[in-house]
Short mmCIF file of C-alpha atoms in Angstrom, two decimals:
data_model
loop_
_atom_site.label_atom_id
_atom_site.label_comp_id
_atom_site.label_asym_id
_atom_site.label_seq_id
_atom_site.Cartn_x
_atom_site.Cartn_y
_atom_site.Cartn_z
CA UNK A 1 -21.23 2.30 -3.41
CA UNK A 2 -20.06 -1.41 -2.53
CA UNK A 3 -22.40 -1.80 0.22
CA UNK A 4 -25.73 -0.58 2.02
CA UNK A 5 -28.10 -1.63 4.63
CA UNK A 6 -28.95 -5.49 3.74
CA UNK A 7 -26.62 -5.56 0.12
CA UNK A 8 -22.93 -6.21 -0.46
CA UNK A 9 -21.73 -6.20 -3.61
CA UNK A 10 -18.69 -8.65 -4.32
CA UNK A 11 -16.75 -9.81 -7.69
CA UNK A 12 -17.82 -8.30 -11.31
CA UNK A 13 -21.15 -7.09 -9.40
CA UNK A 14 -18.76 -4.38 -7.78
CA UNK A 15 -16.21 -3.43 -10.14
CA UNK A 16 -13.93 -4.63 -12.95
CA UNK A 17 -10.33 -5.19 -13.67
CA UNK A 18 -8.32 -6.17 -16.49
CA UNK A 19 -8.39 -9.83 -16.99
CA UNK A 20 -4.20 -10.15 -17.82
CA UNK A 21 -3.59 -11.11 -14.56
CA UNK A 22 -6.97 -12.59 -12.88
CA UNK A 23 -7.30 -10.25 -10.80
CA UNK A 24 -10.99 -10.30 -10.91
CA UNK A 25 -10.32 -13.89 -9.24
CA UNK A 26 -8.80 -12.64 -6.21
CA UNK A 27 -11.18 -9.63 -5.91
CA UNK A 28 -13.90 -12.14 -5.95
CA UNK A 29 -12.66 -14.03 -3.49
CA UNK A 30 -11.46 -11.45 -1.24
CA UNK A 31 -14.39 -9.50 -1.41
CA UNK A 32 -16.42 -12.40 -0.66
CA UNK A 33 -14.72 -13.41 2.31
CA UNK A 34 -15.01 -9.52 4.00
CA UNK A 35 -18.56 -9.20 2.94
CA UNK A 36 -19.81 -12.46 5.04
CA UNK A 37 -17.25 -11.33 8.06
CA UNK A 38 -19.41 -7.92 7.88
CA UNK A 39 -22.90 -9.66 7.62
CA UNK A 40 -21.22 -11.85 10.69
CA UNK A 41 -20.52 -8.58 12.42
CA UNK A 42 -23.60 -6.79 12.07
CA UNK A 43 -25.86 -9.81 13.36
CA UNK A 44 -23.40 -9.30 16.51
CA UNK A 45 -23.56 -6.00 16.57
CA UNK A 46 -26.04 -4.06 15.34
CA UNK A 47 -25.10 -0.46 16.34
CA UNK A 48 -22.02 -0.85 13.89
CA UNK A 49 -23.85 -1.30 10.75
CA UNK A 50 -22.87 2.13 9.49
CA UNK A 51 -19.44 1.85 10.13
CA UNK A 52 -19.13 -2.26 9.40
CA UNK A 53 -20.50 -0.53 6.03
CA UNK A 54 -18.04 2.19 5.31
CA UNK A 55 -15.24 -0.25 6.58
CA UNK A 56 -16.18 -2.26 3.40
CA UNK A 57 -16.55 0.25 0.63
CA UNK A 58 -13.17 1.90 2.02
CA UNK A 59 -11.59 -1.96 1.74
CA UNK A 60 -12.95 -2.91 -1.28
CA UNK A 61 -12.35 0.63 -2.96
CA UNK A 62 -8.03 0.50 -1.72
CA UNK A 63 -7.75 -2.85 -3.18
CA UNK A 64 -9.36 -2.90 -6.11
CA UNK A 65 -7.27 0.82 -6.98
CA UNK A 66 -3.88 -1.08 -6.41
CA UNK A 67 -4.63 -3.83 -8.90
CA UNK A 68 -6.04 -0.88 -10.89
CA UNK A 69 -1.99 0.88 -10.50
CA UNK A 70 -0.18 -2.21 -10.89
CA UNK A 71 -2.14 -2.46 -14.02
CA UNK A 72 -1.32 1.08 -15.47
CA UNK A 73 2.30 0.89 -14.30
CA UNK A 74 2.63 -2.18 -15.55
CA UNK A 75 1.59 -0.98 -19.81
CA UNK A 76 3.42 1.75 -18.69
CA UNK A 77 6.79 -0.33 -18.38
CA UNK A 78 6.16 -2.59 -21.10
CA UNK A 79 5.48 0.64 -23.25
CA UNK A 80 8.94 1.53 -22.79
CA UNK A 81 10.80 -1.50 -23.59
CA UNK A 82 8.87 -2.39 -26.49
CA UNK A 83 8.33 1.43 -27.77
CA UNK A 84 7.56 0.47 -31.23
CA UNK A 85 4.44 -1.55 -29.89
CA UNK A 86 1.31 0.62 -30.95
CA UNK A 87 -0.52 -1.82 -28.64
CA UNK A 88 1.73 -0.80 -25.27
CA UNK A 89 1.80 2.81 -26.45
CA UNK A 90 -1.64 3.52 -26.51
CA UNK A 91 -1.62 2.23 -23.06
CA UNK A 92 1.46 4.26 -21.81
CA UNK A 93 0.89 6.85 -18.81
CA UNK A 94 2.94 10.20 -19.76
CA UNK A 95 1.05 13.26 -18.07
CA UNK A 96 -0.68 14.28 -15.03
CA UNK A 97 -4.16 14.76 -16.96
CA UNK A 98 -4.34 11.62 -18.97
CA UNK A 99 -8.41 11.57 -18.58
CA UNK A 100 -8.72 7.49 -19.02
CA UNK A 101 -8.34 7.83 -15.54
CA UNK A 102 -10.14 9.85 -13.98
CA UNK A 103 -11.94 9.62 -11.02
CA UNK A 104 -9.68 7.03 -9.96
CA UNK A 105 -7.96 7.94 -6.73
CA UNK A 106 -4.14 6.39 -7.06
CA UNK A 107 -4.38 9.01 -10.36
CA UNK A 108 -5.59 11.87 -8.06
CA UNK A 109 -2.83 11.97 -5.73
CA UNK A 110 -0.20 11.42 -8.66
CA UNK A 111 -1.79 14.02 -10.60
CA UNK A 112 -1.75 16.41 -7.27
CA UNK A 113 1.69 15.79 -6.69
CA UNK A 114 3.50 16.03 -10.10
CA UNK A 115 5.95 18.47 -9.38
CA UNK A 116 9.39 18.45 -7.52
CA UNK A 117 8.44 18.76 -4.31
CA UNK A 118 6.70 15.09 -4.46
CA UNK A 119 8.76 12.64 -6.51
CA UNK A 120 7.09 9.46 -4.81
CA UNK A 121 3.31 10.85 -6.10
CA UNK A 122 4.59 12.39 -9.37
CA UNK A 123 4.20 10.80 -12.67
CA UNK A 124 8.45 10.31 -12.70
CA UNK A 125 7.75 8.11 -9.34
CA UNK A 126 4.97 6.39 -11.06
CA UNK A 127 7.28 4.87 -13.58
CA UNK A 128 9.63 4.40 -10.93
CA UNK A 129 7.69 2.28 -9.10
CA UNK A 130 6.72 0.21 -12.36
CA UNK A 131 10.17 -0.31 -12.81
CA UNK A 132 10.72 -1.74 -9.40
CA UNK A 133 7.66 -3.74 -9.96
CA UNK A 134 9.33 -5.53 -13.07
CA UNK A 135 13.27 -5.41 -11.83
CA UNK A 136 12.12 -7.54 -8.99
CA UNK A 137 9.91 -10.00 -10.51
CA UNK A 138 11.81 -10.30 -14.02
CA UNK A 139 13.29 -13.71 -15.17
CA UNK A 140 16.68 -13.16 -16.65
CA UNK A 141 16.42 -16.07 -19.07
CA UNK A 142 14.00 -15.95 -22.14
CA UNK A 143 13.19 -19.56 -22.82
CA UNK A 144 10.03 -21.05 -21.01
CA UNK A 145 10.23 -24.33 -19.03
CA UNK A 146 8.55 -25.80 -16.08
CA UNK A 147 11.11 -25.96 -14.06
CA UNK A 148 10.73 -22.58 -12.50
CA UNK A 149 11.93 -22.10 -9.21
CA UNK A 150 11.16 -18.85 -6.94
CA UNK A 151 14.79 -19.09 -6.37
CA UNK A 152 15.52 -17.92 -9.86
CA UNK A 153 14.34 -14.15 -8.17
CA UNK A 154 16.09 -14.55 -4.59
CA UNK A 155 19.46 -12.15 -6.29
CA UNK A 156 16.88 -9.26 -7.57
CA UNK A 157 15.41 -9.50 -4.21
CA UNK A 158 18.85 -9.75 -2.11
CA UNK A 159 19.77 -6.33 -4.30
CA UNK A 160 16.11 -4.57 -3.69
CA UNK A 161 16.41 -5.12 -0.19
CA UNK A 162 20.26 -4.37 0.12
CA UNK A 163 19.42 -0.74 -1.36
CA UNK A 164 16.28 -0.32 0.85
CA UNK A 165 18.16 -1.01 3.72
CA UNK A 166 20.80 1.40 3.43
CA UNK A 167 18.15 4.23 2.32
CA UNK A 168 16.70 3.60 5.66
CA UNK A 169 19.78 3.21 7.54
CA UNK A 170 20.34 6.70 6.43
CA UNK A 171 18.19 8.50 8.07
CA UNK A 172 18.92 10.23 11.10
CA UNK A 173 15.77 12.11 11.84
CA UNK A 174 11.81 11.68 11.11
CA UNK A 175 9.34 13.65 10.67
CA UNK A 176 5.92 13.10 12.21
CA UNK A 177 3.65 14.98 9.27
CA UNK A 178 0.35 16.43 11.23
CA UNK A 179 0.22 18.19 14.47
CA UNK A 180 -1.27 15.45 16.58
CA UNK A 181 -0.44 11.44 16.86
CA UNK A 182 -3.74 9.66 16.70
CA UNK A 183 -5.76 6.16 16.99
CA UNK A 184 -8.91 5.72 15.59
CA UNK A 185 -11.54 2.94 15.37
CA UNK A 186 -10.83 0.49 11.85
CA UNK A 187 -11.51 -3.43 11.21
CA UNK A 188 -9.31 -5.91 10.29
CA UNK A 189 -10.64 -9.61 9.00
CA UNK A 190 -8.93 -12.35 11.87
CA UNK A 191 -6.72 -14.75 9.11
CA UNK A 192 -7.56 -17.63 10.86
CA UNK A 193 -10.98 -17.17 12.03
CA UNK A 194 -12.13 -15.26 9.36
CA UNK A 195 -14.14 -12.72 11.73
CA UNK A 196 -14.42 -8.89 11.42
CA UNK A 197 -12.80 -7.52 14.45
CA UNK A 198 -12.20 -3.86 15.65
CA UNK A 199 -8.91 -2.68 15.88
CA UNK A 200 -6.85 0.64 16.06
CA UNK A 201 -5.17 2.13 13.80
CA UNK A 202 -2.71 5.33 13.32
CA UNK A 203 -2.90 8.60 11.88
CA UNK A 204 -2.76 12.43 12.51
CA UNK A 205 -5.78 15.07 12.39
CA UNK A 206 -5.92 15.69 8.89
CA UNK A 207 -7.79 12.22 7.92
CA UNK A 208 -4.31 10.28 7.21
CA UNK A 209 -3.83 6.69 8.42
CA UNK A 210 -1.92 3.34 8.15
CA UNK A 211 -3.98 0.85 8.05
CA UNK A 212 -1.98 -2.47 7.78
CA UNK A 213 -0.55 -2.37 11.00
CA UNK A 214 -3.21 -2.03 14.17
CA UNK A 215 -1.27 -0.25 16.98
CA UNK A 216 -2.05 0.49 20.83
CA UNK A 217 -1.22 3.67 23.29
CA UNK A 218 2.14 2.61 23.45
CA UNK A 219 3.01 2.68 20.19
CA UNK A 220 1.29 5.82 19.37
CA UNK A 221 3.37 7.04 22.50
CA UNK A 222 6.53 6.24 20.73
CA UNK A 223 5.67 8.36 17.03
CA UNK A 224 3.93 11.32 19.28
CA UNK A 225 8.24 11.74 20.52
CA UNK A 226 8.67 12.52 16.73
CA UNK A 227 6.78 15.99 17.26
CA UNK A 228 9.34 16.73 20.40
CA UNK A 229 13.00 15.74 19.59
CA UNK A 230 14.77 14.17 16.43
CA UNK A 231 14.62 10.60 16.34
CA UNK A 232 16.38 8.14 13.97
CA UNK A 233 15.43 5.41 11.96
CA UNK A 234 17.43 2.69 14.15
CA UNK A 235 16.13 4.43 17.43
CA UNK A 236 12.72 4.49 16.16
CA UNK A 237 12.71 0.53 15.36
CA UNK A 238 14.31 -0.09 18.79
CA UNK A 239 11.52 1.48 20.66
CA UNK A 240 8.84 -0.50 18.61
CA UNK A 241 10.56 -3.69 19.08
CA UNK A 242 10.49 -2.62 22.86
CA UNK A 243 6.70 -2.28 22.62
CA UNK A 244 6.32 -5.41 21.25
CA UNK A 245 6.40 -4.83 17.84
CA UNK A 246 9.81 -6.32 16.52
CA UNK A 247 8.57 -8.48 14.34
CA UNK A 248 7.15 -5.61 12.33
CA UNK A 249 9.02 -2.78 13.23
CA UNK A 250 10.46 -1.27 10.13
CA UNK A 251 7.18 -2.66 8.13
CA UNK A 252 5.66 -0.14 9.79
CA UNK A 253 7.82 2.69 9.33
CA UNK A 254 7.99 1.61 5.78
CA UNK A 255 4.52 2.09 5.56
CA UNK A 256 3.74 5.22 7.67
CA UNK A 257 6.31 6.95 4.82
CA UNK A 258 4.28 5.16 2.03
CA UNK A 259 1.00 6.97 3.71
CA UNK A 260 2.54 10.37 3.72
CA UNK A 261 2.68 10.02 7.39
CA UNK A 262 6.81 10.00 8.58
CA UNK A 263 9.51 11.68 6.40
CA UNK A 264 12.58 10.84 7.32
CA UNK A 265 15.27 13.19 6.60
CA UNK A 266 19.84 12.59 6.15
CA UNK A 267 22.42 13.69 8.64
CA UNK A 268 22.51 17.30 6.26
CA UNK A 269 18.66 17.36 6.96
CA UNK A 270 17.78 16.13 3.00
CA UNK A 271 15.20 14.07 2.55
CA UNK A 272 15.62 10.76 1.77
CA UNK A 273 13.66 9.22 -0.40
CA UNK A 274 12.28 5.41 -0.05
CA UNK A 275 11.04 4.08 -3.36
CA UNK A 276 7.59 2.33 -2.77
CA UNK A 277 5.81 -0.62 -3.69
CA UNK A 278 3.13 -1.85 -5.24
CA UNK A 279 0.64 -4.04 -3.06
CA UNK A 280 -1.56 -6.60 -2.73
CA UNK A 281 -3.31 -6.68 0.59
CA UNK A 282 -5.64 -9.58 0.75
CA UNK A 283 -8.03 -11.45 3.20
CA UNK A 284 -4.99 -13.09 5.49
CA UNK A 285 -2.25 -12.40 3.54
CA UNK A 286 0.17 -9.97 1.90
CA UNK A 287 1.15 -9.71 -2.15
CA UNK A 288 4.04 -7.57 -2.22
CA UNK A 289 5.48 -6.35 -5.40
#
């Protein structure tokens, strides 16, 4: 429990990462800044303690899991390309029931999906994923200097996002997983104001949901069409641009397939697979892996 009735629990007081990469600093921080927009929202509006409350466990809870993956992925890369390293071995994740990590959810669902049918969840798409992590974010030269330059990672980038592209330009029919196309209640913290405000978000009756994005009737118009005919990926963005959402049109399909919401599926009806990310959703902005 991160929160309850007149407490919020933020920082170390809450939970605790590995220090390699401060973390801790930005879960501070972050956690800080939702906990006052909650005790801002409640003095507003009373009737929502409860669910101001579970907003901010759920919050705290998904962040503070995806530092705790990048972490795991990340020994588990470096494990590999230094496999003589007792240090990275010990820290190496090989099976489904490797019980340093239990009760830690990320684990759960790759643990419940390690088997063919779900490559992205299986422990084969965990490593996967690591290995995207580090292909993208890699320096090619091995000498230190301070004259870095983010440019140094634009042609690792330019190749990531060449190959997503054509994955998704693949796809010539999605698949809405669930029976019904919902909204429900959610907050979001405003970037520049810094208050809690609610929003809607989408999801289907069995309890999944994309939270990033906040979406209205329209749009949930447009992915309830994806339980009637076959739709495309390039039809499907032109219909969200045309409900206002072209900035972030294939963000969001990106990440209603990362939720286990849309599967989109080849012209021979195979699946095609989109390799996912790892994430850093903070207070305002987005650290994307």
């Amino acid at each position: 429990m991160f929160s309850g009735d007149r407490f919020f629990l933020c920082g170390d007081a809450a939970c605790f990462t590995d220090p390699l990469f401060s973390q801790g600093v930005h879960l501070a921080t972050q956690s800080a800044v939702s906990a006052a927009a909650a005790i801002d929202r409640i003095i507003a509006h009373e009737d929502e303690l409860d669910a101001v409350h579970q907003w901010y466990g759920r919050s705290y809870r998904e962040t503070y899991e995806q530092y705790h993956e990048f972490l795991a992925s990340f020994y588990t890369f470096a494990s590999f390309t230094e496999p003589e390293s007792e240090f990275w071995l010990r820290r190496r994740i090989s099976e489904s029931d490797d019980d340093r990590l239990n009760r830690k959810r990320w684990f759960e669902r790759l643990a419940a999906g390690d088997d063919d049918t779900d490559t992205a969840r299986s422990v084969a798409g965990f490593r996967d994923r690591a290995a995207t992590m580090i292909s993208i974010g890699r320096h090619k030269r091995m000498d230190l200097s301070d004259e870095f330059s983010d440019d140094e990672l634009n042609g690792a980038r330019v190749r990531w996002i060449t190959h997503l592209t054509k994955q998704l330009n693949r796809i010539t029919w999605l698949r809405w997983n669930g029976d019904e196309v919902l909204l429900r209640p959610y907050y979001k913290v405003e970037p520049l104001s810094f208050r809690l405000e609610r929003k809607l978000v989408i999801g289907n009756e069995l309890g999944q949901d994309m939270i990033k994005y906040p979406l209205e009737e329209e749009h949930r118009l447009v992915f309830e069409e994806l339980l009637k005919d076959r739709v495309g990926y390039r039809a499907l963005i032109r219909q969200l641009g045309d409900a206002g959402r072209q900035d972030v049109s294939s963000q969001i399909v990106i990440r209603l397939m990362e939720t286990g919401l849309l599967t989109g599926f080849d012209k021979n009806d195979n699946r095609v697979h989109i390799q996912d990310r790892l994430r850093f959703d903070g207070v305002g902005t987005d650290y994307e892996v």
